[in-house]
PDB file of N, CA and C in Angstrom:
ATOM      1  N   MET A1424     -45.532-127.734 102.766  1.00  0.00           N
ATOM      2  CA  MET A1424     -45.951-127.852 104.530  1.00  0.00           C
ATOM      3  C   MET A1424     -47.205-127.365 104.448  1.00  0.00           C
ATOM      4  N   SER A1425     -48.575-127.431 104.487  1.00  0.00           N
ATOM      5  CA  SER A1425     -49.631-126.552 104.768  1.00  0.00           C
ATOM      6  C   SER A1425     -50.104-126.187 106.072  1.00  0.00           C
ATOM      7  N   GLN A1426     -50.678-125.041 106.128  1.00  0.00           N
ATOM      8  CA  GLN A1426     -50.960-124.317 107.671  1.00  0.00           C
ATOM      9  C   GLN A1426     -52.717-124.568 107.297  1.00  0.00           C
ATOM     10  N   ILE A1427     -52.998-124.308 108.680  1.00  0.00           N
ATOM     11  CA  ILE A1427     -54.025-124.743 108.876  1.00  0.00           C
ATOM     12  C   ILE A1427     -54.375-123.281 110.229  1.00  0.00           C
ATOM     13  N   GLN A1428     -55.507-122.692 109.512  1.00  0.00           N
ATOM     14  CA  GLN A1428     -56.229-121.616 110.399  1.00  0.00           C
ATOM     15  C   GLN A1428     -57.427-122.110 111.194  1.00  0.00           C
ATOM     16  N   LYS A1429     -57.441-121.908 112.540  1.00  0.00           N
ATOM     17  CA  LYS A1429     -58.510-122.065 113.560  1.00  0.00           C
ATOM     18  C   LYS A1429     -59.065-120.711 114.164  1.00  0.00           C
ATOM     19  N   ASN A1430     -60.344-120.799 114.118  1.00  0.00           N
ATOM     20  CA  ASN A1430     -60.888-119.458 114.873  1.00  0.00           C
ATOM     21  C   ASN A1430     -61.623-120.033 115.797  1.00  0.00           C
ATOM     22  N   ALA A1431     -61.458-119.213 117.117  1.00  0.00           N
ATOM     23  CA  ALA A1431     -62.292-119.256 118.010  1.00  0.00           C
ATOM     24  C   ALA A1431     -63.811-119.319 118.100  1.00  0.00           C
ATOM     25  N   GLY A1432     -64.448-120.417 118.273  1.00  0.00           N
ATOM     26  CA  GLY A1432     -65.945-120.309 118.190  1.00  0.00           C
ATOM     27  C   GLY A1432     -66.439-120.065 119.987  1.00  0.00           C
ATOM     28  N   GLY A1433     -67.501-119.372 119.691  1.00  0.00           N
ATOM     29  CA  GLY A1433     -68.092-119.183 121.201  1.00  0.00           C
ATOM     30  C   GLY A1433     -69.317-118.090 120.719  1.00  0.00           C
ATOM     31  N   ALA A1434     -69.773-118.147 121.951  1.00  0.00           N
ATOM     32  CA  ALA A1434     -70.802-117.410 122.153  1.00  0.00           C
ATOM     33  C   ALA A1434     -70.309-115.577 121.708  1.00  0.00           C
ATOM     34  N   GLY A1435     -71.596-115.015 120.675  1.00  0.00           N
ATOM     35  CA  GLY A1435     -71.378-113.637 120.299  1.00  0.00           C
ATOM     36  C   GLY A1435     -70.976-112.638 121.843  1.00  0.00           C
ATOM     37  N   GLU A1436     -69.764-111.798 121.463  1.00  0.00           N
ATOM     38  CA  GLU A1436     -69.480-111.406 123.004  1.00  0.00           C
ATOM     39  C   GLU A1436     -69.869-110.004 122.579  1.00  0.00           C
ATOM     40  N   PRO A1437     -69.675-109.093 123.487  1.00  0.00           N
ATOM     41  CA  PRO A1437     -70.469-107.749 123.167  1.00  0.00           C
ATOM     42  C   PRO A1437     -69.363-107.090 122.685  1.00  0.00           C
ATOM     43  N   ASP A1438     -68.081-107.265 122.266  1.00  0.00           N
ATOM     44  CA  ASP A1438     -67.205-106.547 121.390  1.00  0.00           C
ATOM     45  C   ASP A1438     -67.258-106.589 120.108  1.00  0.00           C
ATOM     46  N   ASP A1439     -68.092-107.559 119.866  1.00  0.00           N
ATOM     47  CA  ASP A1439     -68.026-108.274 118.486  1.00  0.00           C
ATOM     48  C   ASP A1439     -68.739-107.330 117.994  1.00  0.00           C
ATOM     49  N   GLU A1440     -69.992-106.705 118.368  1.00  0.00           N
ATOM     50  CA  GLU A1440     -70.846-105.567 117.923  1.00  0.00           C
ATOM     51  C   GLU A1440     -70.261-104.354 117.912  1.00  0.00           C
ATOM     52  N   ALA A1441     -69.350-103.908 118.754  1.00  0.00           N
ATOM     53  CA  ALA A1441     -68.742-102.579 118.803  1.00  0.00           C
ATOM     54  C   ALA A1441     -67.594-102.746 117.691  1.00  0.00           C
ATOM     55  N   GLY A1442     -66.956-103.711 117.402  1.00  0.00           N
ATOM     56  CA  GLY A1442     -65.793-103.517 116.433  1.00  0.00           C
ATOM     57  C   GLY A1442     -66.651-103.518 114.769  1.00  0.00           C
ATOM     58  N   GLN A1443     -67.838-104.391 114.883  1.00  0.00           N
ATOM     59  CA  GLN A1443     -68.498-104.015 113.604  1.00  0.00           C
ATOM     60  C   GLN A1443     -68.880-102.627 113.399  1.00  0.00           C
ATOM     61  N   VAL A1444     -69.223-101.900 114.331  1.00  0.00           N
ATOM     62  CA  VAL A1444     -70.023-100.434 114.290  1.00  0.00           C
ATOM     63  C   VAL A1444     -68.569 -99.445 113.920  1.00  0.00           C
ATOM     64  N   ALA A1445     -67.551 -99.922 114.552  1.00  0.00           N
ATOM     65  CA  ALA A1445     -66.206 -99.176 114.242  1.00  0.00           C
ATOM     66  C   ALA A1445     -65.738 -99.565 112.949  1.00  0.00           C
ATOM     67  N   ALA A1446     -65.956-100.339 112.357  1.00  0.00           N
ATOM     68  CA  ALA A1446     -65.475-100.887 111.211  1.00  0.00           C
ATOM     69  C   ALA A1446     -66.115-100.059 109.944  1.00  0.00           C
ATOM     70  N   THR A1447     -67.620-100.217 110.342  1.00  0.00           N
ATOM     71  CA  THR A1447     -68.450 -99.526 109.274  1.00  0.00           C
ATOM     72  C   THR A1447     -68.211 -98.059 109.161  1.00  0.00           C
ATOM     73  N   ALA A1448     -67.894 -97.138 110.171  1.00  0.00           N
ATOM     74  CA  ALA A1448     -67.168 -95.850 110.418  1.00  0.00           C
ATOM     75  C   ALA A1448     -66.194 -96.030 109.383  1.00  0.00           C
ATOM     76  N   GLN A1449     -65.292 -96.528 109.492  1.00  0.00           N
ATOM     77  CA  GLN A1449     -64.285 -96.638 108.679  1.00  0.00           C
ATOM     78  C   GLN A1449     -64.047 -96.580 107.421  1.00  0.00           C
ATOM     79  N   THR A1450     -65.066 -97.408 106.936  1.00  0.00           N
ATOM     80  CA  THR A1450     -65.595 -98.022 105.859  1.00  0.00           C
ATOM     81  C   THR A1450     -66.220 -96.524 105.141  1.00  0.00           C
ATOM     82  N   SER A1451     -66.864 -96.260 106.006  1.00  0.00           N
ATOM     83  CA  SER A1451     -67.988 -94.813 105.349  1.00  0.00           C
ATOM     84  C   SER A1451     -67.122 -93.616 105.363  1.00  0.00           C
ATOM     85  N   SER A1452     -65.639 -93.642 106.231  1.00  0.00           N
ATOM     86  CA  SER A1452     -64.896 -92.541 105.917  1.00  0.00           C
ATOM     87  C   SER A1452     -64.213 -92.741 105.050  1.00  0.00           C
ATOM     88  N   ALA A1453     -63.601 -93.981 104.509  1.00  0.00           N
ATOM     89  CA  ALA A1453     -62.758 -93.961 103.534  1.00  0.00           C
ATOM     90  C   ALA A1453     -63.653 -94.180 102.448  1.00  0.00           C
ATOM     91  N   ASP A1454     -64.846 -94.188 102.500  1.00  0.00           N
ATOM     92  CA  ASP A1454     -65.548 -93.985 101.326  1.00  0.00           C
ATOM     93  C   ASP A1454     -65.597 -92.782 100.579  1.00  0.00           C
ATOM     94  N   SER A1455     -65.714 -91.991 101.587  1.00  0.00           N
ATOM     95  CA  SER A1455     -66.053 -90.456 101.648  1.00  0.00           C
ATOM     96  C   SER A1455     -64.818 -89.858 101.048  1.00  0.00           C
ATOM     97  N   LEU A1456     -63.800 -90.439 101.633  1.00  0.00           N
ATOM     98  CA  LEU A1456     -62.349 -89.970 100.943  1.00  0.00           C
ATOM     99  C   LEU A1456     -61.879 -90.106  99.762  1.00  0.00           C
ATOM    100  N   LEU A1457     -62.219 -91.537  99.175  1.00  0.00           N
ATOM    101  CA  LEU A1457     -61.999 -91.576  97.981  1.00  0.00           C
ATOM    102  C   LEU A1457     -62.848 -90.983  96.990  1.00  0.00           C
ATOM    103  N   ASP A1458     -64.276 -90.496  97.452  1.00  0.00           N
ATOM    104  CA  ASP A1458     -65.238 -89.930  96.286  1.00  0.00           C
ATOM    105  C   ASP A1458     -64.825 -88.343  96.351  1.00  0.00           C
ATOM    106  N   GLU A1459     -63.925 -87.651  97.484  1.00  0.00           N
ATOM    107  CA  GLU A1459     -63.625 -86.803  97.232  1.00  0.00           C
ATOM    108  C   GLU A1459     -62.640 -86.897  96.345  1.00  0.00           C
ATOM    109  N   ILE A1460     -61.597 -87.767  96.460  1.00  0.00           N
ATOM    110  CA  ILE A1460     -60.389 -87.962  95.333  1.00  0.00           C
ATOM    111  C   ILE A1460     -60.822 -87.994  94.194  1.00  0.00           C
ATOM    112  N   ASP A1461     -62.054 -88.902  93.717  1.00  0.00           N
ATOM    113  CA  ASP A1461     -62.415 -88.736  92.705  1.00  0.00           C
ATOM    114  C   ASP A1461     -63.379 -87.265  92.143  1.00  0.00           C
ATOM    115  N   ASP A1462     -63.855 -87.054  92.709  1.00  0.00           N
ATOM    116  CA  ASP A1462     -64.282 -85.435  92.333  1.00  0.00           C
ATOM    117  C   ASP A1462     -63.203 -84.621  91.893  1.00  0.00           C
ATOM    118  N   ILE A1463     -62.287 -84.571  92.677  1.00  0.00           N
ATOM    119  CA  ILE A1463     -60.732 -83.499  92.229  1.00  0.00           C
ATOM    120  C   ILE A1463     -60.446 -84.157  90.975  1.00  0.00           C
ATOM    121  N   LEU A1464     -60.157 -85.274  90.759  1.00  0.00           N
ATOM    122  CA  LEU A1464     -59.481 -85.758  89.438  1.00  0.00           C
ATOM    123  C   LEU A1464     -60.302 -85.681  88.124  1.00  0.00           C
ATOM    124  N   GLU A1465     -61.801 -85.608  88.914  1.00  0.00           N
ATOM    125  CA  GLU A1465     -62.767 -85.488  87.305  1.00  0.00           C
ATOM    126  C   GLU A1465     -62.196 -84.022  87.026  1.00  0.00           C
ATOM    127  N   THR A1466     -62.326 -82.837  87.914  1.00  0.00           N
ATOM    128  CA  THR A1466     -62.094 -81.569  87.682  1.00  0.00           C
ATOM    129  C   THR A1466     -60.342 -81.247  86.939  1.00  0.00           C
ATOM    130  N   ASN A1467     -59.757 -81.602  87.577  1.00  0.00           N
ATOM    131  CA  ASN A1467     -58.502 -81.598  87.472  1.00  0.00           C
ATOM    132  C   ASN A1467     -57.133 -82.222  87.691  1.00  0.00           C
ATOM    133  N   ALA A1468     -57.303 -83.287  86.683  1.00  0.00           N
ATOM    134  CA  ALA A1468     -56.440 -84.514  87.051  1.00  0.00           C
ATOM    135  C   ALA A1468     -55.172 -84.082  86.740  1.00  0.00           C
ATOM    136  N   GLU A1469     -54.880 -83.691  85.819  1.00  0.00           N
ATOM    137  CA  GLU A1469     -53.422 -83.031  85.237  1.00  0.00           C
ATOM    138  C   GLU A1469     -52.689 -82.395  86.649  1.00  0.00           C
ATOM    139  N   GLU A1470     -53.616 -81.120  87.030  1.00  0.00           N
ATOM    140  CA  GLU A1470     -52.738 -80.334  87.797  1.00  0.00           C
ATOM    141  C   GLU A1470     -52.421 -81.162  89.175  1.00  0.00           C
ATOM    142  N   PHE A1471     -53.436 -82.403  89.514  1.00  0.00           N
ATOM    143  CA  PHE A1471     -53.344 -83.203  90.496  1.00  0.00           C
ATOM    144  C   PHE A1471     -52.013 -83.747  90.761  1.00  0.00           C
ATOM    145  N   VAL A1472     -51.871 -84.451  89.101  1.00  0.00           N
ATOM    146  CA  VAL A1472     -50.684 -85.252  89.101  1.00  0.00           C
ATOM    147  C   VAL A1472     -49.262 -84.178  89.268  1.00  0.00           C
ATOM    148  N   LYS A1473     -49.356 -83.195  88.556  1.00  0.00           N
ATOM    149  CA  LYS A1473     -48.057 -82.505  88.722  1.00  0.00           C
ATOM    150  C   LYS A1473     -47.775 -82.122  90.130  1.00  0.00           C
ATOM    151  N   SER A1474     -49.011 -81.596  91.028  1.00  0.00           N
ATOM    152  CA  SER A1474     -48.447 -81.166  92.270  1.00  0.00           C
ATOM    153  C   SER A1474     -47.897 -82.389  93.142  1.00  0.00           C
ATOM    154  N   TYR A1475     -48.645 -83.698  92.606  1.00  0.00           N
ATOM    155  CA  TYR A1475     -47.925 -84.610  93.253  1.00  0.00           C
ATOM    156  C   TYR A1475     -46.342 -85.048  93.067  1.00  0.00           C
ATOM    157  N   VAL A1476     -46.129 -85.079  91.886  1.00  0.00           N
ATOM    158  CA  VAL A1476     -44.875 -85.184  91.442  1.00  0.00           C
ATOM    159  C   VAL A1476     -43.892 -84.205  92.333  1.00  0.00           C
ATOM    160  N   GLN A1477     -44.430 -82.805  92.028  1.00  0.00           N
ATOM    161  CA  GLN A1477     -43.525 -82.238  92.629  1.00  0.00           C
ATOM    162  C   GLN A1477     -43.054 -82.302  94.317  1.00  0.00           C
ATOM    163  N   LYS A1478     -44.228 -82.367  94.895  1.00  0.00           N
ATOM    164  CA  LYS A1478     -44.096 -82.717  96.407  1.00  0.00           C
ATOM    165  C   LYS A1478     -43.683 -83.925  96.931  1.00  0.00           C
ATOM    166  N   GLY A1479     -43.773 -85.073  96.192  1.00  0.00           N
ATOM    167  CA  GLY A1479     -43.089 -86.078  96.640  1.00  0.00           C
ATOM    168  C   GLY A1479     -42.339 -87.060  95.723  1.00  0.00           C
ATOM    169  N   GLY A1480     -42.083 -86.424  94.486  1.00  0.00           N
ATOM    170  CA  GLY A1480     -41.621 -87.546  93.394  1.00  0.00           C
ATOM    171  C   GLY A1480     -40.002 -86.759  93.431  1.00  0.00           C
ATOM    172  N   GLN A1481     -39.428 -87.964  93.201  1.00  0.00           N
ATOM    173  CA  GLN A1481     -37.850 -87.583  92.825  1.00  0.00           C
ATOM    174  C   GLN A1481     -37.373 -87.792  91.396  1.00  0.00           C
TER     175      GLN A1481
END
């Protein structure tokens, strides 16, 4: 059985632009966090892994 997706077309609504701005802000925030994690892992990856296992691992 196949599924069909339909998107409601229509004039651009004002919410569309606000949604794009919010998505861009979230993407920027996520990129910043990933960059910070990369920096930490470059300097002390072994220590990071050990602390992660101790905190959350069984």
